mmCIF file of C-alpha atoms in Angstrom:
data_model
loop_
_atom_site.group_PDB
_atom_site.id
_atom_site.type_symbol
_atom_site.label_atom_id
_atom_site.label_comp_id
_atom_site.label_asym_id
_atom_site.label_seq_id
_atom_site.Cartn_x
_atom_site.Cartn_y
_atom_site.Cartn_z
ATOM 1 C CA MET A 1 94.710 129.107 89.425
ATOM 2 C CA ARG A 2 96.343 126.373 87.362
ATOM 3 C CA ASP A 3 95.667 122.730 88.058
ATOM 4 C CA PRO A 4 98.613 121.668 90.269
ATOM 5 C CA GLU A 5 98.312 118.096 89.062
ATOM 6 C CA SER A 6 99.006 118.998 85.435
ATOM 7 C CA HIS A 7 101.263 122.056 85.613
ATOM 8 C CA PRO A 8 104.391 122.912 87.581
ATOM 9 C CA VAL A 9 103.195 125.518 90.044
ATOM 10 C CA HIS A 10 105.060 128.789 90.473
ATOM 11 C CA VAL A 11 104.106 131.155 93.271
ATOM 12 C CA PHE A 12 102.738 133.559 90.646
ATOM 13 C CA ASP A 13 100.249 130.882 89.606
ATOM 14 C CA LEU A 14 98.630 131.224 93.023
ATOM 15 C CA PRO A 15 95.900 133.828 93.628
ATOM 16 C CA GLN A 16 97.553 137.250 93.772
ATOM 17 C CA LEU A 17 96.131 139.624 96.348
ATOM 18 C CA TYR A 18 96.192 142.656 94.026
ATOM 19 C CA THR A 19 93.516 140.898 91.936
ATOM 20 C CA LYS A 20 91.259 140.664 95.028
ATOM 21 C CA PRO A 21 90.597 136.925 94.630
ATOM 22 C CA PRO A 22 87.586 135.269 96.288
ATOM 23 C CA ALA A 23 88.118 133.775 99.739
ATOM 24 C CA ASP A 24 87.532 130.257 98.414
ATOM 25 C CA ASP A 25 90.377 130.642 95.898
ATOM 26 C CA ILE A 26 92.775 131.781 98.611
ATOM 27 C CA LEU A 27 91.791 128.904 100.895
ATOM 28 C CA GLN A 28 92.207 126.443 98.026
ATOM 29 C CA ALA A 29 95.719 127.759 97.430
ATOM 30 C CA LEU A 30 96.552 127.521 101.128
ATOM 31 C CA ASP A 31 95.366 123.924 101.142
ATOM 32 C CA LEU A 32 97.704 123.226 98.218
ATOM 33 C CA LEU A 33 100.589 124.628 100.260
ATOM 34 C CA THR A 34 100.017 122.294 103.210
ATOM 35 C CA ILE A 35 103.109 120.449 104.416
ATOM 36 C CA ARG A 36 102.204 117.174 106.044
ATOM 37 C CA PRO A 37 104.634 115.083 108.088
ATOM 38 C CA HIS A 38 106.315 112.230 106.279
ATOM 39 C CA THR A 39 104.413 108.993 106.710
ATOM 40 C CA PHE A 40 107.400 106.906 107.864
ATOM 41 C CA ALA A 41 107.774 105.558 104.315
ATOM 42 C CA GLN A 42 110.777 106.037 102.039
ATOM 43 C CA SER A 43 108.509 107.032 99.170
ATOM 44 C CA SER A 44 106.811 109.727 101.213
ATOM 45 C CA ALA A 45 106.894 112.948 99.253
ATOM 46 C CA GLN A 46 105.466 116.393 99.658
ATOM 47 C CA ASN A 47 102.929 117.573 97.134
ATOM 48 C CA ILE A 48 104.609 120.942 96.601
ATOM 49 C CA THR A 49 108.290 120.177 96.112
ATOM 50 C CA HIS A 50 108.312 122.247 92.930
ATOM 51 C CA LEU A 51 107.630 125.456 94.872
ATOM 52 C CA GLN A 52 110.451 127.472 96.413
ATOM 53 C CA ASP A 53 110.044 127.866 100.171
ATOM 54 C CA GLY A 54 111.348 131.426 100.132
ATOM 55 C CA ASP A 55 108.720 132.479 97.613
ATOM 56 C CA ILE A 56 106.002 130.646 99.529
ATOM 57 C CA CYS A 57 106.945 132.300 102.821
ATOM 58 C CA ARG A 58 106.765 135.746 101.229
ATOM 59 C CA TYR A 59 103.396 134.846 99.727
ATOM 60 C CA LEU A 60 102.052 133.633 103.076
ATOM 61 C CA THR A 61 103.390 136.685 104.884
ATOM 62 C CA SER A 62 101.638 138.946 102.397
ATOM 63 C CA ILE A 63 98.334 137.222 103.166
ATOM 64 C CA ILE A 64 98.840 137.479 106.924
ATOM 65 C CA GLY A 65 99.690 141.175 106.582
ATOM 66 C CA SER A 66 96.768 141.980 104.297
ATOM 67 C CA SER A 67 93.509 143.468 105.559
ATOM 68 C CA LEU A 68 91.627 141.381 102.951
ATOM 69 C CA ALA A 69 89.300 144.370 102.730
ATOM 70 C CA TRP A 70 87.421 143.057 99.676
ATOM 71 C CA ILE A 71 86.236 139.989 101.623
ATOM 72 C CA GLU A 72 83.097 140.899 103.544
ATOM 73 C CA SER A 73 82.965 137.958 105.951
ATOM 74 C CA ASP A 74 85.057 138.444 109.084
ATOM 75 C CA THR A 75 84.828 134.701 109.687
ATOM 76 C CA LEU A 76 86.421 133.946 106.314
ATOM 77 C CA LYS A 77 89.113 136.553 106.919
ATOM 78 C CA GLU A 78 90.030 134.936 110.234
ATOM 79 C CA LYS A 79 90.069 131.517 108.606
ATOM 80 C CA ILE A 80 92.418 132.743 105.871
ATOM 81 C CA TRP A 81 94.784 134.426 108.335
ATOM 82 C CA ASP A 82 94.815 131.389 110.633
ATOM 83 C CA THR A 83 95.394 128.987 107.745
ATOM 84 C CA ALA A 84 98.190 131.111 106.277
ATOM 85 C CA SER A 85 99.821 131.279 109.722
ATOM 86 C CA SER A 86 99.658 127.486 109.988
ATOM 87 C CA ARG A 87 101.280 127.083 106.561
ATOM 88 C CA LEU A 88 104.063 129.434 107.660
ATOM 89 C CA CYS A 89 104.614 127.486 110.896
ATOM 90 C CA GLU A 90 104.876 124.242 108.942
ATOM 91 C CA ARG A 91 107.851 125.674 107.091
ATOM 92 C CA ALA A 92 109.666 126.320 110.362
ATOM 93 C CA GLY A 93 110.147 122.564 110.859
ATOM 94 C CA ARG A 94 108.366 119.661 112.563
ATOM 95 C CA ASN A 95 108.572 121.299 115.994
ATOM 96 C CA ALA A 96 106.684 124.352 114.773
ATOM 97 C CA MET A 97 103.839 122.437 113.162
ATOM 98 C CA PRO A 98 100.428 122.975 114.733
ATOM 99 C CA SER A 99 98.400 120.225 116.357
ATOM 100 C CA MET A 100 97.375 117.556 113.893
ATOM 101 C CA SER A 101 95.521 114.283 113.515
ATOM 102 C CA ARG A 102 97.198 111.433 111.675
ATOM 103 C CA GLU A 103 96.061 108.038 110.433
ATOM 104 C CA PHE A 104 98.203 104.915 110.455
ATOM 105 C CA SER A 105 97.427 101.725 108.565
ATOM 106 C CA ILE A 106 98.426 98.738 110.708
ATOM 107 C CA PRO A 107 98.206 95.146 109.400
ATOM 108 C CA VAL A 108 96.104 92.716 111.398
ATOM 109 C CA ASN A 109 97.315 89.865 109.193
ATOM 110 C CA ALA A 110 98.954 89.426 105.804
ATOM 111 C CA ASP A 111 95.767 90.384 103.954
ATOM 112 C CA SER A 112 94.032 93.138 105.897
ATOM 113 C CA ALA A 113 94.738 96.209 107.988
ATOM 114 C CA PHE A 114 93.004 98.599 110.357
ATOM 115 C CA GLN A 115 93.299 102.365 110.736
ATOM 116 C CA VAL A 116 94.491 104.030 113.935
ATOM 117 C CA THR A 117 93.776 107.744 114.295
ATOM 118 C CA LEU A 118 96.080 109.734 116.567
ATOM 119 C CA HIS A 119 96.097 113.337 117.697
ATOM 120 C CA GLU A 120 99.503 114.970 118.096
ATOM 121 C CA PRO A 121 99.625 118.342 119.886
ATOM 122 C CA SER A 122 102.151 120.977 118.909
ATOM 123 C CA LEU A 123 105.578 119.887 120.060
ATOM 124 C CA THR A 124 107.688 121.509 122.731
ATOM 125 C CA SER A 125 111.002 120.364 124.154
ATOM 126 C CA ASP A 126 109.347 118.905 127.245
ATOM 127 C CA ASN A 127 106.524 116.929 125.612
ATOM 128 C CA LEU A 128 108.211 114.911 122.869
ATOM 129 C CA GLY A 129 106.098 111.988 124.082
ATOM 130 C CA ASN A 130 103.205 113.577 122.214
ATOM 131 C CA LYS A 131 104.865 112.737 118.895
ATOM 132 C CA THR A 132 104.540 109.374 117.162
ATOM 133 C CA TRP A 133 108.041 107.998 116.550
ATOM 134 C CA VAL A 134 109.081 105.663 113.765
ATOM 135 C CA SER A 135 109.985 102.795 116.119
ATOM 136 C CA SER A 136 106.401 102.777 117.428
ATOM 137 C CA TYR A 137 105.097 102.539 113.893
ATOM 138 C CA MET A 138 107.532 99.767 112.959
ATOM 139 C CA LEU A 139 106.680 97.737 116.060
ATOM 140 C CA SER A 140 102.950 98.225 115.522
ATOM 141 C CA LYS A 141 103.254 96.872 111.977
ATOM 142 C CA ARG A 142 105.171 93.832 113.250
ATOM 143 C CA LEU A 143 102.771 92.858 116.046
ATOM 144 C CA HIS A 144 100.575 90.660 113.863
ATOM 145 C CA THR A 145 103.580 88.429 113.087
ATOM 146 C CA PHE A 146 104.164 87.900 116.813
ATOM 147 C CA HIS A 147 100.490 86.987 117.149
ATOM 148 C CA SER A 148 100.424 84.504 114.273
ATOM 149 C CA SER A 149 103.710 82.847 115.257
ATOM 150 C CA GLY A 150 102.840 82.590 118.937
ATOM 151 C CA SER A 151 106.039 84.419 119.913
ATOM 152 C CA VAL A 152 103.806 86.531 122.118
ATOM 153 C CA PRO A 153 101.088 84.290 123.599
ATOM 154 C CA ILE A 154 97.536 84.691 122.382
ATOM 155 C CA SER A 155 96.292 83.922 125.874
ATOM 156 C CA HIS A 156 97.653 83.214 129.335
ATOM 157 C CA ASP A 157 97.319 79.872 131.073
ATOM 158 C CA GLN A 158 96.133 81.389 134.344
ATOM 159 C CA ASN A 159 94.054 84.314 133.055
ATOM 160 C CA PRO A 160 91.177 84.552 130.570
ATOM 161 C CA THR A 161 92.804 87.610 128.984
ATOM 162 C CA LEU A 162 96.380 88.697 128.411
ATOM 163 C CA ARG A 163 97.184 91.568 130.775
ATOM 164 C CA THR A 164 99.270 94.027 128.770
ATOM 165 C CA LEU A 165 101.154 97.148 129.853
ATOM 166 C CA GLU A 166 102.764 99.739 127.600
ATOM 167 C CA LEU A 167 105.495 101.820 129.230
ATOM 168 C CA GLY A 168 106.129 105.285 127.805
ATOM 169 C CA ALA A 169 103.133 104.876 125.508
ATOM 170 C CA GLY A 170 103.345 108.387 124.030
ATOM 171 C CA THR A 171 100.512 108.734 121.531
ATOM 172 C CA GLY A 172 99.414 105.131 122.140
ATOM 173 C CA LEU A 173 100.003 103.648 118.692
ATOM 174 C CA VAL A 174 101.667 100.431 119.884
ATOM 175 C CA GLY A 175 99.196 99.684 122.665
ATOM 176 C CA ILE A 176 96.120 100.468 120.583
ATOM 177 C CA SER A 177 97.512 98.328 117.753
ATOM 178 C CA PHE A 178 98.168 95.467 120.181
ATOM 179 C CA ALA A 179 94.572 95.689 121.382
ATOM 180 C CA ALA A 180 93.310 95.604 117.792
ATOM 181 C CA VAL A 181 95.416 92.556 116.876
ATOM 182 C CA TRP A 182 94.764 90.530 120.048
ATOM 183 C CA GLY A 183 91.142 91.641 120.401
ATOM 184 C CA ALA A 184 89.167 90.129 123.266
ATOM 185 C CA ALA A 185 92.208 88.058 124.250
ATOM 186 C CA ALA A 186 93.928 91.110 125.771
ATOM 187 C CA THR A 187 93.407 94.074 128.051
ATOM 188 C CA VAL A 188 95.875 96.913 127.540
ATOM 189 C CA ASN A 189 96.973 99.623 129.978
ATOM 190 C CA LEU A 190 98.801 102.543 128.343
ATOM 191 C CA THR A 191 101.025 104.544 130.690
ATOM 192 C CA ASP A 192 103.242 107.607 130.549
ATOM 193 C CA LEU A 193 104.103 110.742 132.517
ATOM 194 C CA PRO A 194 101.351 113.140 133.702
ATOM 195 C CA PRO A 195 101.735 115.726 130.876
ATOM 196 C CA ILE A 196 101.406 112.985 128.229
ATOM 197 C CA VAL A 197 98.464 111.005 129.605
ATOM 198 C CA PRO A 198 95.632 113.460 128.698
ATOM 199 C CA ASN A 199 96.457 113.232 124.986
ATOM 200 C CA LEU A 200 97.006 109.487 125.351
ATOM 201 C CA ALA A 201 93.497 109.136 126.796
ATOM 202 C CA HIS A 202 92.148 111.315 123.985
ATOM 203 C CA ASN A 203 93.694 108.979 121.402
ATOM 204 C CA VAL A 204 92.099 105.969 123.066
ATOM 205 C CA SER A 205 88.779 107.788 122.772
ATOM 206 C CA LEU A 206 89.425 108.553 119.089
ATOM 207 C CA ASN A 207 89.830 104.821 118.465
ATOM 208 C CA SER A 208 86.983 103.652 120.688
ATOM 209 C CA ASP A 209 85.022 102.237 117.744
ATOM 210 C CA LEU A 210 87.983 100.094 116.690
ATOM 211 C CA ILE A 211 88.599 98.922 120.260
ATOM 212 C CA SER A 212 84.916 98.089 120.744
ATOM 213 C CA LYS A 213 84.729 96.284 117.412
ATOM 214 C CA VAL A 214 87.520 93.882 118.375
ATOM 215 C CA LYS A 215 86.073 93.555 121.916
ATOM 216 C CA SER A 216 89.294 94.613 123.594
ATOM 217 C CA SER A 217 89.782 96.937 126.560
ATOM 218 C CA VAL A 218 92.246 99.847 126.693
ATOM 219 C CA THR A 219 92.876 102.049 129.725
ATOM 220 C CA THR A 220 95.387 104.797 130.482
ATOM 221 C CA GLY A 221 97.310 105.808 133.580
ATOM 222 C CA VAL A 222 100.361 107.557 134.965
ATOM 223 C CA LEU A 223 103.558 105.607 135.559
ATOM 224 C CA ASP A 224 106.787 107.388 136.446
ATOM 225 C CA TRP A 225 109.779 105.074 135.969
ATOM 226 C CA SER A 226 111.915 107.169 138.293
ATOM 227 C CA LEU A 227 109.789 105.973 141.214
ATOM 228 C CA GLN A 228 110.420 102.388 142.226
ATOM 229 C CA PHE A 229 106.790 101.352 142.156
ATOM 230 C CA GLY A 230 105.418 103.935 139.772
ATOM 231 C CA VAL A 231 102.452 106.205 140.334
ATOM 232 C CA SER A 232 98.762 105.303 140.002
ATOM 233 C CA LEU A 233 99.580 101.604 139.576
ATOM 234 C CA GLN A 234 99.723 99.242 142.513
ATOM 235 C CA SER A 235 103.170 97.797 143.123
ATOM 236 C CA THR A 236 101.675 94.307 143.088
ATOM 237 C CA GLU A 237 100.017 94.756 139.697
ATOM 238 C CA LYS A 238 101.655 92.367 137.239
ATOM 239 C CA TYR A 239 101.355 92.021 133.475
ATOM 240 C CA ASP A 240 101.767 89.122 131.065
ATOM 241 C CA VAL A 241 103.091 91.352 128.266
ATOM 242 C CA ILE A 242 105.001 94.629 128.497
ATOM 243 C CA LEU A 243 105.377 96.802 125.390
ATOM 244 C CA VAL A 244 108.078 99.461 125.019
ATOM 245 C CA ALA A 245 109.110 101.550 121.992
ATOM 246 C CA ASP A 246 111.809 104.245 121.807
ATOM 247 C CA PRO A 247 112.153 104.802 125.574
ATOM 248 C CA LEU A 248 115.776 105.933 126.017
ATOM 249 C CA TYR A 249 116.537 109.649 126.134
ATOM 250 C CA SER A 250 118.813 110.052 129.156
ATOM 251 C CA SER A 251 121.492 108.169 131.053
ATOM 252 C CA ASP A 252 118.939 107.411 133.792
ATOM 253 C CA HIS A 253 116.411 105.728 131.533
ATOM 254 C CA PRO A 254 117.992 102.245 131.252
ATOM 255 C CA ARG A 255 118.020 101.886 135.043
ATOM 256 C CA TRP A 256 114.533 103.306 135.506
ATOM 257 C CA LEU A 257 113.054 101.280 132.660
ATOM 258 C CA ALA A 258 114.605 97.978 133.762
ATOM 259 C CA GLN A 259 113.337 98.714 137.264
ATOM 260 C CA ALA A 260 109.784 99.337 136.028
ATOM 261 C CA ILE A 261 109.867 96.173 133.914
ATOM 262 C CA GLU A 262 111.099 94.073 136.831
ATOM 263 C CA VAL A 263 108.343 95.427 139.082
ATOM 264 C CA HIS A 264 105.483 94.937 136.640
ATOM 265 C CA ILE A 265 106.244 91.857 134.528
ATOM 266 C CA SER A 266 104.591 88.653 135.684
ATOM 267 C CA SER A 267 106.851 85.845 136.868
ATOM 268 C CA ASN A 268 105.048 83.337 134.639
ATOM 269 C CA SER A 269 107.331 81.642 132.118
ATOM 270 C CA SER A 270 105.058 82.696 129.241
ATOM 271 C CA SER A 271 105.351 86.416 130.062
ATOM 272 C CA ARG A 272 106.964 88.562 127.384
ATOM 273 C CA LEU A 273 108.693 91.911 127.018
ATOM 274 C CA VAL A 274 108.325 93.350 123.497
ATOM 275 C CA LEU A 275 110.821 96.093 122.757
ATOM 276 C CA GLU A 276 111.766 98.257 119.778
ATOM 277 C CA LEU A 277 114.587 100.789 119.875
ATOM 278 C CA PRO A 278 115.968 103.143 117.242
ATOM 279 C CA LEU A 279 119.723 102.659 117.055
ATOM 280 C CA ARG A 280 120.664 106.323 117.186
ATOM 281 C CA GLU A 281 124.400 106.639 117.657
ATOM 282 C CA VAL A 282 124.116 109.117 120.509
ATOM 283 C CA TYR A 283 121.997 106.676 122.560
ATOM 284 C CA LEU A 284 123.816 103.408 121.805
ATOM 285 C CA PRO A 285 125.437 103.343 125.281
ATOM 286 C CA GLN A 286 121.946 103.427 126.819
ATOM 287 C CA VAL A 287 120.828 100.589 124.539
ATOM 288 C CA HIS A 288 123.762 98.427 125.645
ATOM 289 C CA GLU A 289 123.142 99.270 129.296
ATOM 290 C CA LEU A 290 119.468 98.361 129.024
ATOM 291 C CA LYS A 291 120.356 94.965 127.535
ATOM 292 C CA LYS A 292 122.719 94.274 130.437
ATOM 293 C CA ARG A 293 120.146 95.306 133.015
ATOM 294 C CA LEU A 294 117.425 93.144 131.456
ATOM 295 C CA ASP A 295 119.815 90.210 131.452
ATOM 296 C CA HIS A 296 120.627 90.918 135.097
ATOM 297 C CA ILE A 297 116.979 90.711 136.181
ATOM 298 C CA GLY A 298 116.669 87.308 134.513
ATOM 299 C CA LEU A 299 115.345 87.999 131.014
ATOM 300 C CA TYR A 300 116.842 86.770 127.753
ATOM 301 C CA ILE A 301 116.251 87.541 124.086
ATOM 302 C CA LEU A 302 113.843 85.028 122.596
ATOM 303 C CA GLU A 303 113.753 86.675 119.155
ATOM 304 C CA GLU A 304 115.327 89.782 117.659
ATOM 305 C CA GLY A 305 115.963 91.562 114.400
ATOM 306 C CA GLU A 306 116.701 94.880 112.737
ATOM 307 C CA GLU A 307 114.689 96.913 110.268
ATOM 308 C CA ILE A 308 114.869 100.273 108.553
ATOM 309 C CA GLY A 309 112.230 102.933 109.043
ATOM 310 C CA TYR A 310 111.924 106.539 107.946
ATOM 311 C CA ASP A 311 111.155 109.166 110.544
ATOM 312 C CA ASP A 312 109.077 112.219 109.747
ATOM 313 C CA TRP A 313 111.925 114.612 110.480
ATOM 314 C CA ALA A 314 112.917 115.684 106.985
ATOM 315 C CA ALA A 315 116.499 116.060 105.811
ATOM 316 C CA ARG A 316 117.667 119.351 104.305
ATOM 317 C CA ASP A 317 116.537 118.227 100.858
ATOM 318 C CA GLY A 318 113.086 117.295 102.188
ATOM 319 C CA SER A 319 113.671 113.545 102.005
ATOM 320 C CA PRO A 320 112.702 111.209 104.881
ATOM 321 C CA VAL A 321 115.402 110.429 107.436
ATOM 322 C CA GLU A 322 116.444 106.766 107.586
ATOM 323 C CA VAL A 323 116.377 105.196 111.052
ATOM 324 C CA ARG A 324 117.754 101.740 111.867
ATOM 325 C CA CYS A 325 115.639 100.020 114.519
ATOM 326 C CA TRP A 326 116.184 96.923 116.645
ATOM 327 C CA TRP A 327 113.226 94.869 117.838
ATOM 328 C CA SER A 328 113.316 92.076 120.381
ATOM 329 C CA ILE A 329 111.102 89.746 122.383
ATOM 330 C CA TRP A 330 112.320 88.866 125.875
ATOM 331 C CA ALA A 331 111.307 85.981 128.138
ATOM 332 C CA TRP A 332 112.366 84.659 131.529
ATOM 333 C CA LYS A 333 115.499 82.511 131.484
ATOM 334 C CA SER A 334 113.666 80.198 133.851
ATOM 335 C CA PRO A 335 110.432 80.524 135.846
ATOM 336 C CA ALA A 336 111.086 83.346 138.296
#
């Protein structure tokens, strides 16, 4: 097989089954054909853009349909079939991709960064919370600026540590990043709906070394915004910081989210709500409603801004999809 780094690769340059290639050669070719999600960066590019998808799909189908009779090891055969099936699923779009682990580099200051490892199960229409969304990544990268500027307190006057709650935590990127940046100064509780929490807890476990290194504490739990006082959290439990990223997907969400924030944010004047929303046109009415509801409960925007991110849903030409995001820090208008 030609070196893909030095030659344009055509499907006929890949191991052809009629030549009865060794299992290792087939697996190497299948690794070359891997499609990985975009990394939320404009420059993100696939390593196989010079191959035609139609040709690749026919090639993969031929492998899946082959008995691979010349390969003696049943284990290797199964590995080849499974890998070829995964490569075929990847070409059916982001929703069809198999479970994966991803690494995100998050700055802790202007000069250094830490790595967060997240597991994302295969997506279905009812568990989109198991995907990492661009707004979560953008907010995670911005957290260190809130820390250095003091926009979000480093500590709380009345507590030795900053009690932090993430609502709709999804894969946990924002909350885990907050714990890494604030370190021993914060405890973080990541919450979501029951189907999402098992993977959320798994991701906390994957990053246990990082969390231990910075001497922070991260827990997980169920919180259903549609219930006035949530589930598995006491109604009297208050937090100094609430984190929320990309939470609006129905007309009910602004009301439910504002309700959950009002119930769980501490009345102390130094308490903060940190929010990042993608400004998708279809959900702009929900964004405006949420702003009104937060204003109604007594919060105001302390800081805000917009930024451009690139989601890992690819456009038809394979390029990353641009997403405009709005971030904001909210505080009490006056001590509640």
